[in-house]
PDB file of C-alpha atoms in Angstrom:
ATOM      1  CA  MET A   1       7.840  21.915 -12.412  1.00  0.00           C
ATOM      2  CA  ASN A   2       5.549  20.984  -9.466  1.00  0.00           C
ATOM      3  CA  LYS A   3       6.380  18.435  -6.773  1.00  0.00           C
ATOM      4  CA  PHE A   4       4.501  15.642  -8.512  1.00  0.00           C
ATOM      5  CA  GLN A   5       6.328  16.124 -11.812  1.00  0.00           C
ATOM      6  CA  LEU A   6       9.675  16.402 -10.019  1.00  0.00           C
ATOM      7  CA  PHE A   7       9.043  13.162  -8.111  1.00  0.00           C
ATOM      8  CA  LEU A   8       8.180  11.303 -11.317  1.00  0.00           C
ATOM      9  CA  PHE A   9      11.254  12.703 -13.078  1.00  0.00           C
ATOM     10  CA  LEU A  10      13.607  11.670 -10.270  1.00  0.00           C
ATOM     11  CA  SER A  11      11.979   8.232 -10.084  1.00  0.00           C
ATOM     12  CA  PHE A  12      12.531   7.815 -13.835  1.00  0.00           C
ATOM     13  CA  LEU A  13      16.213   8.726 -13.581  1.00  0.00           C
ATOM     14  CA  ILE A  14      16.885   6.501 -10.587  1.00  0.00           C
ATOM     15  CA  THR A  15      14.988   3.572 -12.090  1.00  0.00           C
ATOM     16  CA  PHE A  16      16.991   3.466 -15.290  1.00  0.00           C
ATOM     17  CA  SER A  17      20.335   4.194 -13.653  1.00  0.00           C
ATOM     18  CA  ALA A  18      20.056   1.461 -11.008  1.00  0.00           C
ATOM     19  CA  LYS A  19      21.385  -2.023 -11.615  1.00  0.00           C
ATOM     20  CA  GLY A  20      19.259  -4.947 -10.524  1.00  0.00           C
ATOM     21  CA  GLN A  21      20.166  -8.520  -9.804  1.00  0.00           C
ATOM     22  CA  GLU A  22      18.289 -11.651 -10.829  1.00  0.00           C
ATOM     23  CA  ASP A  23      18.444 -13.415  -7.446  1.00  0.00           C
ATOM     24  CA  LYS A  24      14.869 -13.139  -6.200  1.00  0.00           C
ATOM     25  CA  SER A  25      14.667 -16.082  -3.797  1.00  0.00           C
ATOM     26  CA  ASN A  26      14.711 -15.193  -0.121  1.00  0.00           C
ATOM     27  CA  SER A  27      14.858 -11.482  -0.921  1.00  0.00           C
ATOM     28  CA  PRO A  28      12.993  -8.703   0.947  1.00  0.00           C
ATOM     29  CA  PHE A  29      10.343  -8.535  -1.782  1.00  0.00           C
ATOM     30  CA  SER A  30       9.701 -12.295  -1.783  1.00  0.00           C
ATOM     31  CA  GLU A  31       8.177 -12.513   1.704  1.00  0.00           C
ATOM     32  CA  SER A  32       4.659 -13.921   1.565  1.00  0.00           C
ATOM     33  CA  ARG A  33       2.959 -10.839   3.003  1.00  0.00           C
ATOM     34  CA  TYR A  34       4.445  -8.541   0.326  1.00  0.00           C
ATOM     35  CA  ASN A  35       5.427 -10.950  -2.459  1.00  0.00           C
ATOM     36  CA  TYR A  36       6.232  -9.354  -5.821  1.00  0.00           C
ATOM     37  CA  PHE A  37       7.111 -12.586  -7.639  1.00  0.00           C
ATOM     38  CA  LEU A  38       4.023 -14.770  -7.270  1.00  0.00           C
ATOM     39  CA  LYS A  39       0.474 -14.300  -8.439  1.00  0.00           C
ATOM     40  CA  THR A  40      -1.458 -13.088  -5.423  1.00  0.00           C
ATOM     41  CA  VAL A  41      -5.131 -12.713  -4.581  1.00  0.00           C
ATOM     42  CA  LEU A  42      -5.789 -10.593  -1.503  1.00  0.00           C
ATOM     43  CA  LEU A  43      -9.282 -10.232  -0.067  1.00  0.00           C
ATOM     44  CA  PHE A  44      -9.643  -8.013   2.974  1.00  0.00           C
ATOM     45  CA  ASN A  45     -12.295  -6.160   4.919  1.00  0.00           C
ATOM     46  CA  GLU A  46     -11.483  -2.872   6.647  1.00  0.00           C
ATOM     47  CA  TYR A  47     -13.768  -1.123   9.129  1.00  0.00           C
ATOM     48  CA  LEU A  48     -13.093   2.546   9.927  1.00  0.00           C
ATOM     49  CA  ASP A  49     -14.776   4.546  12.679  1.00  0.00           C
ATOM     50  CA  THR A  50     -15.128   8.284  11.960  1.00  0.00           C
ATOM     51  CA  ASP A  51     -16.682  11.251  13.728  1.00  0.00           C
ATOM     52  CA  ASN A  52     -19.575  11.135  11.238  1.00  0.00           C
ATOM     53  CA  GLY A  53     -20.240   7.402  11.188  1.00  0.00           C
ATOM     54  CA  SER A  54     -18.359   4.421   9.796  1.00  0.00           C
ATOM     55  CA  PHE A  55     -16.941   3.156   6.523  1.00  0.00           C
ATOM     56  CA  ASN A  56     -16.501  -0.489   5.651  1.00  0.00           C
ATOM     57  CA  THR A  57     -14.384  -1.482   2.642  1.00  0.00           C
ATOM     58  CA  THR A  58     -14.301  -4.991   1.226  1.00  0.00           C
ATOM     59  CA  GLN A  59     -11.488  -5.041  -1.327  1.00  0.00           C
ATOM     60  CA  LEU A  60     -10.279  -7.548  -3.878  1.00  0.00           C
ATOM     61  CA  ARG A  61      -6.646  -7.060  -4.950  1.00  0.00           C
ATOM     62  CA  PHE A  62      -4.897  -9.063  -7.653  1.00  0.00           C
ATOM     63  CA  LEU A  63      -1.126  -8.974  -8.284  1.00  0.00           C
ATOM     64  CA  HIS A  64       0.578 -10.590 -11.255  1.00  0.00           C
ATOM     65  CA  PRO A  65       4.337 -10.719 -12.004  1.00  0.00           C
ATOM     66  CA  ILE A  66       5.403  -9.677 -15.493  1.00  0.00           C
ATOM     67  CA  GLY A  67       8.306 -11.077 -17.504  1.00  0.00           C
ATOM     68  CA  ASN A  68      11.259 -12.063 -15.323  1.00  0.00           C
ATOM     69  CA  GLY A  69       9.500 -10.811 -12.181  1.00  0.00           C
ATOM     70  CA  ALA A  70      11.118  -7.388 -12.023  1.00  0.00           C
ATOM     71  CA  TRP A  71       7.738  -5.941 -13.045  1.00  0.00           C
ATOM     72  CA  ASN A  72       4.452  -6.495 -11.253  1.00  0.00           C
ATOM     73  CA  PHE A  73       0.860  -5.560 -12.133  1.00  0.00           C
ATOM     74  CA  ARG A  74      -1.754  -4.723  -9.492  1.00  0.00           C
ATOM     75  CA  PHE A  75      -5.536  -4.282  -9.675  1.00  0.00           C
ATOM     76  CA  ASP A  76      -7.827  -3.089  -6.862  1.00  0.00           C
ATOM     77  CA  LEU A  77     -11.621  -3.371  -6.737  1.00  0.00           C
ATOM     78  CA  PRO A  78     -13.208  -1.836  -3.591  1.00  0.00           C
ATOM     79  CA  LEU A  79     -16.774  -2.314  -2.380  1.00  0.00           C
ATOM     80  CA  ILE A  80     -17.631   0.360   0.182  1.00  0.00           C
ATOM     81  CA  SER A  81     -20.437   0.681   2.733  1.00  0.00           C
ATOM     82  CA  ALA A  82     -21.053   4.017   4.439  1.00  0.00           C
ATOM     83  CA  ASN A  83     -23.174   4.328   7.549  1.00  0.00           C
ATOM     84  CA  SER A  84     -23.895   7.791   8.920  1.00  0.00           C
ATOM     85  CA  ASN A  85     -26.776  10.151   9.618  1.00  0.00           C
ATOM     86  CA  SER A  86     -26.853  11.196   5.952  1.00  0.00           C
ATOM     87  CA  VAL A  87     -25.547   8.164   4.049  1.00  0.00           C
ATOM     88  CA  ASN A  88     -26.438   4.500   4.444  1.00  0.00           C
ATOM     89  CA  LYS A  89     -25.556   2.717   1.235  1.00  0.00           C
ATOM     90  CA  THR A  90     -23.129   0.328  -0.452  1.00  0.00           C
ATOM     91  CA  GLY A  91     -21.389   0.541  -3.805  1.00  0.00           C
ATOM     92  CA  ILE A  92     -18.186   0.347  -5.833  1.00  0.00           C
ATOM     93  CA  GLY A  93     -15.454   2.811  -4.860  1.00  0.00           C
ATOM     94  CA  ASP A  94     -12.564   4.159  -6.941  1.00  0.00           C
ATOM     95  CA  VAL A  95     -11.144   1.249  -8.945  1.00  0.00           C
ATOM     96  CA  GLY A  96      -7.338   1.335  -9.193  1.00  0.00           C
ATOM     97  CA  ALA A  97      -4.476  -0.280 -11.107  1.00  0.00           C
ATOM     98  CA  GLY A  98      -0.712  -0.002 -10.975  1.00  0.00           C
ATOM     99  CA  VAL A  99       2.692  -1.369 -11.880  1.00  0.00           C
ATOM    100  CA  SER A 100       5.812  -1.929  -9.769  1.00  0.00           C
ATOM    101  CA  TYR A 101       9.405  -2.238 -10.933  1.00  0.00           C
ATOM    102  CA  ILE A 102      12.399  -3.575  -8.980  1.00  0.00           C
ATOM    103  CA  PRO A 103      15.648  -2.123 -10.384  1.00  0.00           C
ATOM    104  CA  TYR A 104      17.920  -3.313  -7.563  1.00  0.00           C
ATOM    105  CA  LEU A 105      17.678  -6.489  -5.515  1.00  0.00           C
ATOM    106  CA  GLU A 106      19.971  -8.523  -3.280  1.00  0.00           C
ATOM    107  CA  LYS A 107      19.225 -11.173  -0.661  1.00  0.00           C
ATOM    108  CA  SER A 108      19.404  -8.629   2.158  1.00  0.00           C
ATOM    109  CA  ASN A 109      17.983  -5.465   0.574  1.00  0.00           C
ATOM    110  CA  GLY A 110      16.261  -4.039  -2.477  1.00  0.00           C
ATOM    111  CA  ILE A 111      14.567  -1.027  -4.038  1.00  0.00           C
ATOM    112  CA  ALA A 112      11.214  -0.940  -5.828  1.00  0.00           C
ATOM    113  CA  PHE A 113       9.256   1.756  -7.635  1.00  0.00           C
ATOM    114  CA  ARG A 114       5.483   1.761  -7.969  1.00  0.00           C
ATOM    115  CA  LEU A 115       2.963   3.841  -9.894  1.00  0.00           C
ATOM    116  CA  ARG A 116      -0.752   3.444  -9.228  1.00  0.00           C
ATOM    117  CA  ILE A 117      -3.713   5.220 -10.816  1.00  0.00           C
ATOM    118  CA  ASN A 118      -7.021   5.451  -8.970  1.00  0.00           C
ATOM    119  CA  SER A 119      -9.905   6.164 -11.333  1.00  0.00           C
ATOM    120  CA  ASN A 120     -12.864   8.440 -10.712  1.00  0.00           C
ATOM    121  CA  SER A 121     -15.240   5.479 -10.791  1.00  0.00           C
ATOM    122  CA  ALA A 122     -17.078   5.492  -7.444  1.00  0.00           C
ATOM    123  CA  VAL A 123     -20.838   5.109  -7.826  1.00  0.00           C
ATOM    124  CA  ASP A 124     -21.464   7.668  -5.065  1.00  0.00           C
ATOM    125  CA  PRO A 125     -19.501  10.839  -4.191  1.00  0.00           C
ATOM    126  CA  SER A 126     -19.009   9.630  -0.620  1.00  0.00           C
ATOM    127  CA  PHE A 127     -17.271   6.459  -1.871  1.00  0.00           C
ATOM    128  CA  GLY A 128     -14.401   8.166  -3.688  1.00  0.00           C
ATOM    129  CA  THR A 129     -12.359  11.309  -4.210  1.00  0.00           C
ATOM    130  CA  GLY A 130     -14.152  12.488  -7.348  1.00  0.00           C
ATOM    131  CA  LYS A 131     -10.728  12.676  -8.992  1.00  0.00           C
ATOM    132  CA  TRP A 132      -8.290  10.677 -11.064  1.00  0.00           C
ATOM    133  CA  VAL A 133      -5.274  10.251  -8.796  1.00  0.00           C
ATOM    134  CA  ALA A 134      -1.673   9.288  -9.662  1.00  0.00           C
ATOM    135  CA  ILE A 135       0.289   7.679  -6.817  1.00  0.00           C
ATOM    136  CA  PRO A 136       4.040   7.222  -7.426  1.00  0.00           C
ATOM    137  CA  ALA A 137       6.123   5.644  -4.653  1.00  0.00           C
ATOM    138  CA  VAL A 138       9.620   4.412  -3.914  1.00  0.00           C
ATOM    139  CA  ILE A 139      10.072   1.461  -1.508  1.00  0.00           C
ATOM    140  CA  TYR A 140      13.175   0.186   0.266  1.00  0.00           C
ATOM    141  CA  GLY A 141      13.314  -3.243   1.921  1.00  0.00           C
ATOM    142  CA  ARG A 142      16.020  -4.698   4.158  1.00  0.00           C
ATOM    143  CA  TYR A 143      16.458  -7.821   6.314  1.00  0.00           C
ATOM    144  CA  PHE A 144      17.998  -7.804   9.795  1.00  0.00           C
ATOM    145  CA  MET A 145      19.038 -10.434  12.379  1.00  0.00           C
ATOM    146  CA  GLN A 146      19.373 -13.489  10.109  1.00  0.00           C
ATOM    147  CA  LYS A 147      16.144 -12.510   8.321  1.00  0.00           C
ATOM    148  CA  GLN A 148      14.025 -12.590  11.454  1.00  0.00           C
ATOM    149  CA  PHE A 149      13.188  -8.920  10.868  1.00  0.00           C
ATOM    150  CA  LEU A 150      12.181  -7.151   7.658  1.00  0.00           C
ATOM    151  CA  TRP A 151      12.052  -3.371   7.373  1.00  0.00           C
ATOM    152  CA  LEU A 152      10.028  -1.797   4.540  1.00  0.00           C
ATOM    153  CA  SER A 153      10.189   1.974   4.143  1.00  0.00           C
ATOM    154  CA  SER A 154       8.216   3.891   1.520  1.00  0.00           C
ATOM    155  CA  LEU A 155       7.787   7.449   0.301  1.00  0.00           C
ATOM    156  CA  GLU A 156       4.566   8.061  -1.627  1.00  0.00           C
ATOM    157  CA  TYR A 157       2.875  11.021  -3.270  1.00  0.00           C
ATOM    158  CA  GLN A 158      -0.844  11.192  -4.137  1.00  0.00           C
ATOM    159  CA  GLY A 159      -1.808  13.843  -6.671  1.00  0.00           C
ATOM    160  CA  SER A 160      -5.035  14.374  -8.632  1.00  0.00           C
ATOM    161  CA  PHE A 161      -4.788  15.308 -12.308  1.00  0.00           C
ATOM    162  CA  ALA A 162      -8.404  15.156 -13.548  1.00  0.00           C
ATOM    163  CA  GLY A 163     -11.954  14.765 -12.298  1.00  0.00           C
ATOM    164  CA  SER A 164     -14.772  16.824 -10.869  1.00  0.00           C
ATOM    165  CA  ARG A 165     -14.074  20.516 -10.434  1.00  0.00           C
ATOM    166  CA  ASN A 166     -16.476  20.532  -7.491  1.00  0.00           C
ATOM    167  CA  ARG A 167     -14.249  18.193  -5.457  1.00  0.00           C
ATOM    168  CA  SER A 168     -11.088  19.124  -3.575  1.00  0.00           C
ATOM    169  CA  ASP A 169      -7.747  18.331  -5.172  1.00  0.00           C
ATOM    170  CA  VAL A 170      -5.808  15.345  -3.822  1.00  0.00           C
ATOM    171  CA  ASN A 171      -2.337  16.479  -2.760  1.00  0.00           C
ATOM    172  CA  THR A 172      -0.834  14.232  -0.069  1.00  0.00           C
ATOM    173  CA  THR A 173       2.686  13.079   0.801  1.00  0.00           C
ATOM    174  CA  ALA A 174       3.174   9.938   2.914  1.00  0.00           C
ATOM    175  CA  TYR A 175       6.248   8.446   4.589  1.00  0.00           C
ATOM    176  CA  GLU A 176       5.730   4.954   6.024  1.00  0.00           C
ATOM    177  CA  ASN A 177       7.832   2.390   7.894  1.00  0.00           C
ATOM    178  CA  VAL A 178       6.820  -1.228   8.509  1.00  0.00           C
ATOM    179  CA  LEU A 179       8.834  -3.619  10.689  1.00  0.00           C
ATOM    180  CA  LEU A 180       7.962  -7.326  10.456  1.00  0.00           C
ATOM    181  CA  TYR A 181       9.133 -10.064  12.828  1.00  0.00           C
ATOM    182  CA  PHE A 182       8.906 -13.674  11.621  1.00  0.00           C
ATOM    183  CA  PHE A 183       8.638 -16.699  13.909  1.00  0.00           C
ATOM    184  CA  GLY A 184       7.590 -20.127  12.689  1.00  0.00           C
ATOM    185  CA  LYS A 185       4.520 -19.804  10.490  1.00  0.00           C
ATOM    186  CA  ASN A 186       3.636 -16.455  12.047  1.00  0.00           C
ATOM    187  CA  TRP A 187       4.588 -12.819  11.790  1.00  0.00           C
ATOM    188  CA  LEU A 188       4.073  -9.661  13.833  1.00  0.00           C
ATOM    189  CA  ALA A 189       4.274  -6.230  12.267  1.00  0.00           C
ATOM    190  CA  GLY A 190       4.174  -2.642  13.415  1.00  0.00           C
ATOM    191  CA  ASP A 191       3.843   0.452  11.266  1.00  0.00           C
ATOM    192  CA  VAL A 192       3.791   4.220  11.623  1.00  0.00           C
ATOM    193  CA  ALA A 193       2.783   6.322   8.606  1.00  0.00           C
ATOM    194  CA  PHE A 194       3.116  10.095   8.496  1.00  0.00           C
ATOM    195  CA  ARG A 195       0.804  11.701   5.916  1.00  0.00           C
ATOM    196  CA  TYR A 196       0.665  15.412   5.192  1.00  0.00           C
ATOM    197  CA  ASN A 197      -2.423  16.574   3.311  1.00  0.00           C
ATOM    198  CA  ASN A 198      -1.385  19.727   1.480  1.00  0.00           C
ATOM    199  CA  THR A 199      -4.988  20.548   0.520  1.00  0.00           C
ATOM    200  CA  LEU A 200      -6.131  20.518   4.159  1.00  0.00           C
ATOM    201  CA  ASP A 201      -2.748  21.794   5.436  1.00  0.00           C
ATOM    202  CA  GLY A 202      -2.623  19.150   8.156  1.00  0.00           C
ATOM    203  CA  PHE A 203      -1.456  15.668   9.126  1.00  0.00           C
ATOM    204  CA  GLN A 204      -3.476  12.473   8.617  1.00  0.00           C
ATOM    205  CA  ASN A 205      -1.176   9.967  10.306  1.00  0.00           C
ATOM    206  CA  ASN A 206      -1.905   6.441  11.429  1.00  0.00           C
ATOM    207  CA  ALA A 207      -0.250   3.448  13.092  1.00  0.00           C
ATOM    208  CA  PHE A 208      -1.090  -0.250  13.127  1.00  0.00           C
ATOM    209  CA  LEU A 209      -0.177  -3.598  14.616  1.00  0.00           C
ATOM    210  CA  GLU A 210      -0.598  -6.814  12.655  1.00  0.00           C
ATOM    211  CA  PHE A 211      -0.591 -10.509  13.449  1.00  0.00           C
ATOM    212  CA  GLY A 212      -0.505 -13.002  10.589  1.00  0.00           C
ATOM    213  CA  ARG A 213      -0.123 -16.722  10.071  1.00  0.00           C
ATOM    214  CA  LYS A 214       0.450 -19.165   7.237  1.00  0.00           C
ATOM    215  CA  ILE A 215      -2.399 -21.664   7.382  1.00  0.00           C
ATOM    216  CA  THR A 216      -0.945 -23.570   4.385  1.00  0.00           C
ATOM    217  CA  PRO A 217       2.282 -22.951   2.417  1.00  0.00           C
ATOM    218  CA  ASN A 218       0.352 -20.699   0.000  1.00  0.00           C
ATOM    219  CA  ASN A 219      -2.528 -19.354   2.120  1.00  0.00           C
ATOM    220  CA  LEU A 220      -2.202 -16.693   4.800  1.00  0.00           C
ATOM    221  CA  VAL A 221      -4.522 -14.800   7.125  1.00  0.00           C
ATOM    222  CA  TYR A 222      -3.961 -11.655   9.181  1.00  0.00           C
ATOM    223  CA  ILE A 223      -5.671  -9.220  11.548  1.00  0.00           C
ATOM    224  CA  HIS A 224      -4.681  -5.590  11.569  1.00  0.00           C
ATOM    225  CA  PRO A 225      -6.013  -3.013  14.101  1.00  0.00           C
ATOM    226  CA  SER A 226      -5.047   0.624  13.522  1.00  0.00           C
ATOM    227  CA  VAL A 227      -5.439   4.066  15.048  1.00  0.00           C
ATOM    228  CA  ALA A 228      -5.264   7.496  13.407  1.00  0.00           C
ATOM    229  CA  PHE A 229      -3.672  10.638  14.790  1.00  0.00           C
ATOM    230  CA  GLY A 230      -2.972  14.157  13.575  1.00  0.00           C
ATOM    231  CA  GLY A 231      -4.868  17.412  13.312  1.00  0.00           C
ATOM    232  CA  GLU A 232      -6.738  16.404  10.127  1.00  0.00           C
ATOM    233  CA  LYS A 233      -7.068  12.661  10.715  1.00  0.00           C
ATOM    234  CA  SER A 234      -9.592  10.980   8.425  1.00  0.00           C
ATOM    235  CA  TYR A 235     -10.796   8.365  10.944  1.00  0.00           C
ATOM    236  CA  ASN A 236     -10.463   7.422  14.623  1.00  0.00           C
ATOM    237  CA  TYR A 237      -9.668   3.708  14.678  1.00  0.00           C
ATOM    238  CA  GLY A 238      -9.933   0.775  12.317  1.00  0.00           C
ATOM    239  CA  LEU A 239      -9.794  -2.993  12.018  1.00  0.00           C
ATOM    240  CA  GLU A 240      -8.702  -4.932   8.931  1.00  0.00           C
ATOM    241  CA  VAL A 241      -8.909  -8.698   8.413  1.00  0.00           C
ATOM    242  CA  GLY A 242      -7.493 -10.317   5.290  1.00  0.00           C
ATOM    243  CA  VAL A 243      -6.770 -13.548   3.416  1.00  0.00           C
ATOM    244  CA  LEU A 244      -3.914 -13.975   0.901  1.00  0.00           C
ATOM    245  CA  ILE A 245      -3.675 -16.718  -1.695  1.00  0.00           C
ATOM    246  CA  LEU A 246      -0.297 -17.167  -3.459  1.00  0.00           C
ATOM    247  CA  PHE A 247       0.030 -19.248  -6.612  1.00  0.00           C
TER     248      PHE A 247
END
């Protein structure tokens, strides 16, 4: 059994052995920035500077709760522009979809599981991996200091299971921690993500800061600069700007 199969097996066992609670209000997974219980439309634009040029991704993400809200469906549609000495074009990237499940939830902490599939659908080889990729993850959320701070920690594996034989396999493990601080209608967040690319045998880490604000009770905006580090980093620095609509 490889690491990917083992991770899925353990996730299956933990998911069906955990006991969830129905109290979803004011829980770690109900915060507006990462809300699992409301329909959400997220539109963001991310610019990445690389050694060989730049990539710009405009992405539409839709999230929809299922049933009693313990399940959540997600759909991602990326539009990518590449600008380098060899490529200057725009097109659809790898379209993805996924489901999340929350087996355990209290007002101060909770656990969620997520499985995403990215399809081999990019219109140009430079816009995608050339592979079908399964991405299982486990996420832990916890409030601190009378809910002024929210900590979200996740462990994720990205593994390809089909696609072009001429493209490298996707085999990456990521451990990420986000700390959010809420004040008034605003929030500040910091994140450090450690990613080990087993195919390249090197780290592709990154860190970001984020400032966001509620402009109405159901509409939010944020700005999100980031920097990459590690021996096999995939970009140098980036800037993401997004709008969320909750309904």
